Amino acid sequence: MESGEKVEKDYRRYALLLKALADETRVKILDMLSHNELCACNILAEFNITQPTLSYHMKILSESGLVDSRRDGVWMKYAVNRNNLEVVKKLFDNIANNIANVK
Amino acid sequence: MESGEKVEKDYRRYALLLKALADETRVKILDMLSHNELCACNILAEFNITQPTLSYHMKILSESGLVDSRRDGVWMKYAVNRNNLEVVKKLFDNIANNIANVK
DNA sequence: GCCACACATAGACATATGTCAATGTTTATT
DNA sequence: AATAAACATTGACATATGTCTATGTGTGGC
């Protein structure tokens, strides 16, 4: 780190991303999407929730930036956004690194 | 992965850990604790919240397992729990790895 | 024992969250 | 254009969350 550099981390951004994952259903969805792009109907089949509830969760994941969506005919296809996943990954990498080095 | 192995990931545990970090104040606290063990009074000085509100946040972090606490005379000292931080870190490592390899 | 300090707990409150049933919208097929 | 399929939106609701003030609890110094 440069001397005199003011590092004001964007904790609000972290909280928004992590809030999107503060739900069992949505963590599982992200994990599913990490293997493949999927349509809502594929995802819905893995849960015991109604279609509007899934739609609500996908909206939260999309608006957080962790998941991208695109139309494909009748279907909506969802995929993990690599940049924002990297933001979260690096947060925990850094924290783990701090713990390992300083203490 | 072994063939025939049934991998039922503990998404509930992930969600509980991430829910503890789904708040701007608590993410910042975890980051602070990654550098040093700190007492509540040290942490409180960095925020514009009341002492009971901080106590509420520390309870959530402690009960999630992400943060350990111990008494030191009049003070409560808080530190990051390495095992549970590793759980979260590995979750995102795996997801990032899935994205890189499969797609 | 009394006091001050550090922290926890209780109660109250406004807002956010997750869920559903009902309905709307978009797309492709016929 | 009529229909069906996939998904989104709306409105309602119960519960969870984050914050405060007021008060309780534990610790060490005098």
Short mmCIF file of N, CA, C and O in Angstrom, two decimals, chain A residues 94-103, chain B residues 32-37 82:
data_model
loop_
_atom_site.label_atom_id
_atom_site.label_comp_id
_atom_site.label_asym_id
_atom_site.label_seq_id
_atom_site.Cartn_x
_atom_site.Cartn_y
_atom_site.Cartn_z
N ASN A 94 -8.80 -11.52 0.98
CA ASN A 94 -8.04 -10.51 1.73
C ASN A 94 -8.17 -10.70 3.23
O ASN A 94 -7.19 -10.60 3.97
N ILE A 95 -9.38 -10.98 3.67
CA ILE A 95 -9.59 -11.18 5.11
C ILE A 95 -8.79 -12.39 5.59
O ILE A 95 -8.11 -12.34 6.63
N ALA A 96 -8.85 -13.47 4.83
CA ALA A 96 -8.09 -14.67 5.20
C ALA A 96 -6.60 -14.37 5.22
O ALA A 96 -5.86 -14.86 6.08
N ASN A 97 -6.17 -13.56 4.27
CA ASN A 97 -4.77 -13.19 4.20
C ASN A 97 -4.35 -12.34 5.40
O ASN A 97 -3.28 -12.55 5.98
N ASN A 98 -5.20 -11.42 5.77
CA ASN A 98 -4.92 -10.59 6.96
C ASN A 98 -4.76 -11.46 8.19
O ASN A 98 -3.82 -11.29 8.97
N ILE A 99 -5.67 -12.37 8.37
CA ILE A 99 -5.62 -13.24 9.54
C ILE A 99 -4.33 -14.05 9.56
O ILE A 99 -3.66 -14.17 10.59
N ALA A 100 -3.97 -14.58 8.40
CA ALA A 100 -2.79 -15.44 8.33
C ALA A 100 -1.51 -14.65 8.61
O ALA A 100 -0.60 -15.15 9.27
N ASN A 101 -1.45 -13.43 8.13
CA ASN A 101 -0.20 -12.69 8.22
C ASN A 101 -0.01 -11.94 9.53
O ASN A 101 1.08 -11.91 10.08
N VAL A 102 -1.05 -11.33 10.00
CA VAL A 102 -0.88 -10.39 11.10
C VAL A 102 -0.93 -11.06 12.46
O VAL A 102 -0.28 -10.63 13.39
N LYS A 103 -1.69 -12.14 12.55
CA LYS A 103 -1.87 -12.70 13.89
C LYS A 103 -1.07 -13.98 14.11
O LYS A 103 -0.66 -14.62 13.19
N MET B 32 -12.12 -5.15 10.15
CA MET B 32 -11.30 -4.60 11.23
C MET B 32 -10.68 -5.73 12.06
O MET B 32 -9.49 -5.70 12.40
N LEU B 33 -11.48 -6.73 12.38
CA LEU B 33 -11.00 -7.83 13.22
C LEU B 33 -9.99 -8.71 12.50
O LEU B 33 -9.23 -9.44 13.14
N SER B 34 -9.99 -8.65 11.17
CA SER B 34 -9.02 -9.47 10.43
C SER B 34 -7.59 -8.97 10.64
O SER B 34 -6.64 -9.71 10.43
N HIS B 35 -7.46 -7.73 11.06
CA HIS B 35 -6.12 -7.18 11.31
C HIS B 35 -5.70 -7.35 12.75
O HIS B 35 -4.52 -7.54 13.05
N ASN B 36 -6.65 -7.25 13.67
CA ASN B 36 -6.32 -7.28 15.09
C ASN B 36 -7.52 -7.77 15.91
O ASN B 36 -8.66 -7.50 15.54
N GLU B 37 -7.22 -8.41 16.99
CA GLU B 37 -8.24 -8.61 18.01
C GLU B 37 -8.58 -7.24 18.59
O GLU B 37 -7.68 -6.43 18.82
N ARG B 82 -11.12 -18.52 12.50
CA ARG B 82 -10.48 -18.92 11.24
C ARG B 82 -11.23 -20.02 10.52
O ARG B 82 -11.34 -20.02 9.29
#
